[in-house]
Amino acid sequence: MRKFDHFLAIDWSGARGERHKGIALAIAEAEGGPPVLVQAPSGGWSRTEVMGLLRDDLPANTLVGADLGISLPFNDCGAFFPGWDASPTHAKKLWAMIDEICADDPHLGAQSFVSHPFASRYFRHGKDDEGDCFLLPDAITKEGRFREAEIAQRRQKCRPVSNFNLVGAAQVGKSSLTGMRMLHQLRGDLAVWPMDPVPDRRAVQGGSMLVEIYTGLASKEAAAMSGSRTKMLTYADLNVALEALGSPPVREYGEIDDHSSDALLTAAWMRKAAPDEKRWSPRFLTAEIAWTEGWTFGAM
């Protein structure tokens, strides 16, 4: 596996509006040292500012981890939107479709897609507002559809939520849809694994690439190694987890918000996990799944 020089973790947000306290970025250097938060603009990051950083200001040879789903379930029934004749055939066409439908939504928003006459039928919008296609006809549970990567996460004792679910604090559906708009607009500027091959560091993009991450997976692995809690409320909690990952501590004290702690820990986790060849070759990741559903880095 080719080595990266920098590891940038992004805790993303799909909330409405321009600026979001829920977006946090942290970077860890391959040569060592503690992970460091990337200073947010006044009022918090906007999604377009994060996209601009990835396009124009990303250090060469950076592995970017974005906490969002890079696709929707496909493998369970051979389609993203079964029964809809406009259903895309692979992930990159899905990104293009979402971005086209949401072209007039500001700040990389995705409200036009989830309210689209056909697309809306496949999502859970509220407690008592569920599209008639949210579940497959033979669904065993009412949790919604899952990608193969999310099934792998469950085998690792994580509890991912369906990307078709737009309800609740744990939902990532809105984050994923807004993220897919960004990925479409970054096409040609940043490779995305596993849809694209890992670029050579001499590539036009400086060898940088983006992977999907699940911050819960990073915190669970750190907790398993250290016996610490998975939810970090203070810098002391964070530093226990960082130590388990072989990272120097962050020299801060007191309370820390979830988004900052997730970004900092995950940047350090990426630095530790990226050299492991097994992370890049999950046993259930086939070429077809890579092209349609994508994968979560670290899900085995």
Short mmCIF file of C-alpha atoms in Angstrom, two decimals:
data_model
loop_
_atom_site.label_atom_id
_atom_site.label_comp_id
_atom_site.label_asym_id
_atom_site.label_seq_id
_atom_site.Cartn_x
_atom_site.Cartn_y
_atom_site.Cartn_z
CA MET A 1 0.00 0.00 0.00
CA ARG A 2 1.37 3.41 -0.96
CA LYS A 3 2.16 5.69 1.96
CA PHE A 4 0.38 9.00 2.56
CA ASP A 5 1.98 12.08 4.11
CA HIS A 6 -1.14 13.61 5.68
CA PHE A 7 -4.45 12.29 7.06
CA LEU A 8 -7.44 14.65 7.05
CA ALA A 9 -10.64 13.59 8.83
CA ILE A 10 -13.89 15.45 8.14
CA ASP A 11 -16.89 15.22 10.43
CA TRP A 12 -19.57 16.29 7.96
CA SER A 13 -23.08 17.69 8.35
CA GLY A 14 -26.17 17.51 6.18
CA ALA A 15 -28.14 20.11 8.15
CA ARG A 16 -29.86 22.98 6.40
CA GLY A 17 -28.21 26.36 6.22
CA GLU A 18 -24.83 27.75 5.25
CA ARG A 19 -22.55 27.31 8.28
CA HIS A 20 -22.46 24.37 10.65
CA LYS A 21 -20.99 23.79 14.09
CA GLY A 22 -21.35 20.11 13.23
CA ILE A 23 -18.53 20.21 10.65
CA ALA A 24 -15.03 19.67 12.03
CA LEU A 25 -11.74 18.97 10.28
CA ALA A 26 -8.58 17.54 11.83
CA ILE A 27 -5.26 16.56 10.31
CA ALA A 28 -2.55 14.14 11.43
CA GLU A 29 0.91 14.08 9.89
CA ALA A 30 2.50 10.79 8.87
CA GLU A 31 5.77 11.85 10.48
CA GLY A 32 4.10 11.99 13.88
CA GLY A 33 2.74 14.43 16.41
CA PRO A 34 -0.79 14.85 17.77
CA PRO A 35 -3.72 15.44 15.41
CA VAL A 36 -4.64 19.11 15.02
CA LEU A 37 -7.97 20.77 14.33
CA VAL A 38 -8.13 22.83 11.15
CA GLN A 39 -9.30 26.28 12.22
CA ALA A 40 -12.89 26.89 11.15
CA PRO A 41 -14.01 30.23 9.74
CA SER A 42 -16.10 32.48 11.97
CA GLY A 43 -19.49 30.89 12.45
CA GLY A 44 -18.28 27.43 11.49
CA TRP A 45 -17.47 25.68 8.25
CA SER A 46 -19.74 25.77 5.23
CA ARG A 47 -19.88 22.70 2.99
CA THR A 48 -18.73 24.76 0.02
CA GLU A 49 -15.68 25.94 1.98
CA VAL A 50 -14.75 22.36 2.77
CA MET A 51 -15.14 21.49 -0.91
CA GLY A 52 -12.93 24.45 -1.84
CA LEU A 53 -10.26 23.27 0.59
CA LEU A 54 -10.31 19.80 -0.94
CA ARG A 55 -10.07 21.20 -4.46
CA ASP A 56 -7.58 24.01 -4.01
CA ASP A 57 -5.77 23.82 -0.66
CA LEU A 58 -5.31 20.14 0.10
CA PRO A 59 -1.68 19.21 0.84
CA ALA A 60 -0.24 16.79 -1.72
CA ASN A 61 -0.46 13.09 -0.89
CA THR A 62 -3.28 13.43 1.63
CA LEU A 63 -5.70 10.67 2.57
CA VAL A 64 -9.04 12.37 3.23
CA GLY A 65 -11.64 10.60 5.34
CA ALA A 66 -15.19 11.98 5.12
CA ASP A 67 -17.82 10.83 7.61
CA LEU A 68 -20.66 10.35 5.15
CA GLY A 69 -22.08 7.62 2.96
CA ILE A 70 -20.65 7.82 -0.54
CA SER A 71 -23.53 5.85 -2.06
CA LEU A 72 -26.86 4.17 -1.36
CA PRO A 73 -27.83 0.49 -1.08
CA PHE A 74 -27.79 -1.31 -4.42
CA ASN A 75 -26.62 -4.89 -3.94
CA ASP A 76 -29.72 -6.02 -2.03
CA CYS A 77 -31.97 -5.78 -5.10
CA GLY A 78 -29.76 -4.66 -8.00
CA ALA A 79 -30.89 -1.03 -7.98
CA PHE A 80 -30.71 2.13 -5.92
CA PHE A 81 -34.39 2.84 -6.55
CA PRO A 82 -36.13 -0.39 -7.60
CA GLY A 83 -39.16 0.29 -9.79
CA TRP A 84 -38.00 3.75 -10.90
CA ASP A 85 -36.87 3.70 -14.53
CA ALA A 86 -34.51 6.66 -13.92
CA SER A 87 -32.55 4.76 -11.26
CA PRO A 88 -28.80 5.22 -11.93
CA THR A 89 -26.65 2.19 -12.68
CA HIS A 90 -23.62 3.12 -10.54
CA ALA A 91 -22.50 5.51 -7.79
CA LYS A 92 -21.04 8.26 -9.95
CA LYS A 93 -24.26 8.50 -11.96
CA LEU A 94 -26.12 8.65 -8.63
CA TRP A 95 -23.96 11.61 -7.55
CA ALA A 96 -24.68 13.36 -10.85
CA MET A 97 -28.42 12.74 -10.54
CA ILE A 98 -28.59 14.14 -7.00
CA ASP A 99 -26.53 17.19 -7.96
CA GLU A 100 -28.66 17.88 -11.04
CA ILE A 101 -31.96 17.66 -9.16
CA CYS A 102 -30.57 19.85 -6.36
CA ALA A 103 -28.87 22.39 -8.65
CA ASP A 104 -30.91 25.26 -7.20
CA ASP A 105 -30.44 24.21 -3.55
CA PRO A 106 -27.88 26.53 -1.91
CA HIS A 107 -24.94 25.40 0.23
CA LEU A 108 -24.80 21.91 -1.35
CA GLY A 109 -28.22 21.21 0.13
CA ALA A 110 -30.26 18.17 -0.92
CA GLN A 111 -33.83 19.10 -0.01
CA SER A 112 -34.96 19.03 -3.64
CA PHE A 113 -33.92 15.39 -3.90
CA VAL A 114 -35.65 14.12 -0.76
CA SER A 115 -38.82 16.00 -1.79
CA HIS A 116 -38.66 14.87 -5.43
CA PRO A 117 -41.92 13.16 -6.52
CA PHE A 118 -40.16 9.84 -7.19
CA ALA A 119 -37.05 9.95 -5.01
CA SER A 120 -39.04 10.88 -1.89
CA ARG A 121 -40.80 7.52 -1.98
CA TYR A 122 -37.59 5.72 -0.98
CA PHE A 123 -36.85 7.69 2.21
CA ARG A 124 -38.10 7.82 5.78
CA HIS A 125 -38.86 11.51 6.34
CA GLY A 126 -40.34 11.50 9.85
CA LYS A 127 -41.79 9.33 12.58
CA ASP A 128 -45.04 8.88 10.69
CA ASP A 129 -43.83 9.91 7.25
CA GLU A 130 -42.31 6.98 5.40
CA GLY A 131 -42.18 6.59 1.62
CA ASP A 132 -43.96 3.54 0.23
CA CYS A 133 -40.62 2.28 -1.17
CA PHE A 134 -38.56 2.83 1.98
CA LEU A 135 -38.65 -0.91 2.67
CA LEU A 136 -38.31 -3.76 0.21
CA PRO A 137 -41.40 -6.00 -0.06
CA ASP A 138 -39.69 -8.84 1.83
CA ALA A 139 -38.06 -6.61 4.49
CA ILE A 140 -37.53 -8.44 7.78
CA THR A 141 -37.02 -5.32 9.90
CA LYS A 142 -38.22 -1.74 9.63
CA GLU A 143 -34.74 -0.24 9.85
CA GLY A 144 -34.44 0.28 6.11
CA ARG A 145 -31.99 -0.94 3.48
CA PHE A 146 -28.26 -1.28 4.09
CA ARG A 147 -25.18 -1.39 1.90
CA GLU A 148 -22.74 -4.29 2.17
CA ALA A 149 -20.27 -1.97 3.94
CA GLU A 150 -22.86 -1.21 6.62
CA ILE A 151 -23.55 -4.92 7.07
CA ALA A 152 -19.79 -5.32 7.60
CA GLN A 153 -19.89 -2.52 10.18
CA ARG A 154 -22.58 -4.43 12.05
CA ARG A 155 -20.36 -7.48 12.15
CA GLN A 156 -17.86 -5.22 13.92
CA LYS A 157 -20.51 -4.39 16.56
CA CYS A 158 -21.28 -0.90 15.18
CA ARG A 159 -24.85 0.30 14.64
CA PRO A 160 -25.04 2.18 11.33
CA VAL A 161 -28.32 3.70 10.21
CA SER A 162 -29.72 3.26 6.70
CA ASN A 163 -28.77 6.08 4.33
CA PHE A 164 -32.44 6.15 3.29
CA ASN A 165 -33.38 7.18 6.84
CA LEU A 166 -33.60 10.96 7.34
CA VAL A 167 -34.85 10.84 10.95
CA GLY A 168 -33.12 10.94 14.32
CA ALA A 169 -29.82 12.08 15.80
CA ALA A 170 -27.95 9.06 14.37
CA GLN A 171 -29.22 9.44 10.80
CA VAL A 172 -26.63 10.07 8.10
CA GLY A 173 -28.97 10.24 5.11
CA LYS A 174 -28.84 14.04 4.74
CA SER A 175 -25.07 14.07 5.28
CA SER A 176 -24.65 11.42 2.63
CA LEU A 177 -26.80 13.18 0.02
CA THR A 178 -25.08 16.55 0.50
CA GLY A 179 -21.74 14.74 0.47
CA MET A 180 -22.56 13.07 -2.83
CA ARG A 181 -23.21 16.49 -4.35
CA MET A 182 -19.73 17.49 -3.24
CA LEU A 183 -18.17 14.31 -4.64
CA HIS A 184 -19.80 14.93 -8.01
CA GLN A 185 -18.50 18.50 -8.13
CA LEU A 186 -15.01 17.31 -7.16
CA ARG A 187 -14.85 14.77 -9.99
CA GLY A 188 -11.50 15.02 -11.73
CA ASP A 189 -10.00 16.87 -8.75
CA LEU A 190 -9.94 14.14 -6.11
CA ALA A 191 -9.98 10.36 -6.49
CA VAL A 192 -12.60 8.50 -4.42
CA TRP A 193 -11.89 4.96 -3.17
CA PRO A 194 -13.01 2.33 -4.07
CA MET A 195 -14.66 3.74 -7.21
CA ASP A 196 -11.24 5.02 -8.34
CA PRO A 197 -7.88 3.28 -8.04
CA VAL A 198 -5.43 4.55 -5.44
CA PRO A 199 -3.52 7.27 -7.33
CA ASP A 200 0.24 7.41 -7.62
CA ARG A 201 1.72 10.26 -5.61
CA ARG A 202 2.92 11.73 -8.92
CA ALA A 203 -0.68 12.08 -10.14
CA VAL A 204 -2.19 15.45 -11.03
CA GLN A 205 -3.93 15.59 -7.64
CA GLY A 206 -0.62 15.00 -5.86
CA GLY A 207 -1.61 11.47 -4.97
CA SER A 208 -4.45 12.54 -2.66
CA MET A 209 -7.69 10.61 -2.42
CA LEU A 210 -10.90 10.47 -0.39
CA VAL A 211 -12.38 7.53 1.48
CA GLU A 212 -15.61 7.17 3.40
CA ILE A 213 -15.06 6.87 7.13
CA TYR A 214 -17.32 6.00 10.05
CA THR A 215 -16.10 7.81 13.15
CA GLY A 216 -17.93 5.29 15.33
CA LEU A 217 -15.68 2.56 13.95
CA ALA A 218 -12.55 4.51 14.88
CA SER A 219 -13.77 5.19 18.43
CA LYS A 220 -14.85 1.58 18.91
CA GLU A 221 -11.44 0.28 17.83
CA ALA A 222 -9.67 2.74 20.12
CA ALA A 223 -11.96 1.83 23.02
CA ALA A 224 -11.33 -1.88 22.46
CA MET A 225 -7.58 -1.30 22.68
CA SER A 226 -7.69 0.98 25.71
CA GLY A 227 -10.79 -0.03 27.63
CA SER A 228 -11.91 3.58 27.39
CA ARG A 229 -15.36 4.92 26.59
CA THR A 230 -16.42 5.35 22.96
CA LYS A 231 -18.07 8.71 23.68
CA MET A 232 -15.41 11.27 24.57
CA LEU A 233 -16.64 14.19 26.67
CA THR A 234 -13.27 15.68 27.65
CA TYR A 235 -9.78 16.07 26.24
CA ALA A 236 -8.69 13.57 28.89
CA ASP A 237 -11.06 10.97 27.36
CA LEU A 238 -9.73 11.80 23.91
CA ASN A 239 -6.12 11.44 25.00
CA VAL A 240 -6.73 7.98 26.46
CA ALA A 241 -8.07 6.91 23.05
CA LEU A 242 -5.21 8.63 21.20
CA GLU A 243 -2.66 6.84 23.36
CA ALA A 244 -4.24 3.51 22.40
CA LEU A 245 -3.65 4.44 18.76
CA GLY A 246 0.00 5.29 19.41
CA SER A 247 -0.60 9.02 19.00
CA PRO A 248 0.81 11.80 21.18
CA PRO A 249 -1.85 13.58 23.25
CA VAL A 250 -3.62 16.79 22.37
CA ARG A 251 -2.42 19.49 24.75
CA GLU A 252 -5.82 20.84 25.68
CA TYR A 253 -7.93 20.49 28.82
CA GLY A 254 -11.57 20.47 29.79
CA GLU A 255 -14.64 19.57 27.77
CA ILE A 256 -14.63 18.86 24.02
CA ASP A 257 -17.54 18.74 21.59
CA ASP A 258 -18.41 15.50 19.78
CA HIS A 259 -17.50 16.79 16.33
CA SER A 260 -14.01 17.94 17.27
CA SER A 261 -13.23 14.78 19.22
CA ASP A 262 -14.48 12.57 16.38
CA ALA A 263 -12.35 14.42 13.82
CA LEU A 264 -9.21 14.41 15.97
CA LEU A 265 -9.47 10.73 16.93
CA THR A 266 -10.32 9.62 13.40
CA ALA A 267 -7.37 11.50 11.87
CA ALA A 268 -5.05 9.61 14.23
CA TRP A 269 -6.87 6.34 13.54
CA MET A 270 -6.49 6.81 9.76
CA ARG A 271 -2.76 7.34 10.23
CA LYS A 272 -2.52 4.03 12.10
CA ALA A 273 -4.92 2.08 9.85
CA ALA A 274 -3.84 3.21 6.36
CA PRO A 275 -0.60 1.17 6.18
CA ASP A 276 -2.55 -2.03 6.88
CA GLU A 277 -3.09 -3.72 3.52
CA LYS A 278 -6.11 -5.64 4.85
CA ARG A 279 -7.99 -2.37 5.25
CA TRP A 280 -7.86 -1.89 1.48
CA SER A 281 -8.99 -5.42 0.62
CA PRO A 282 -12.17 -6.25 2.60
CA ARG A 283 -13.27 -9.79 1.87
CA PHE A 284 -16.82 -8.83 0.83
CA LEU A 285 -15.81 -5.94 -1.43
CA THR A 286 -16.29 -7.00 -5.05
CA ALA A 287 -15.69 -4.90 -8.14
CA GLU A 288 -19.46 -4.50 -8.63
CA ILE A 289 -20.04 -3.39 -5.04
CA ALA A 290 -17.14 -0.94 -5.31
CA TRP A 291 -18.67 0.61 -8.43
CA THR A 292 -22.24 0.81 -7.10
CA GLU A 293 -22.24 1.03 -3.30
CA GLY A 294 -18.67 1.96 -2.47
CA TRP A 295 -17.24 0.96 0.89
CA THR A 296 -16.36 2.31 4.33
CA PHE A 297 -12.62 2.39 4.95
CA GLY A 298 -11.82 0.03 7.82
CA ALA A 299 -15.04 -2.02 7.57
CA MET A 300 -14.00 -5.65 7.31
#
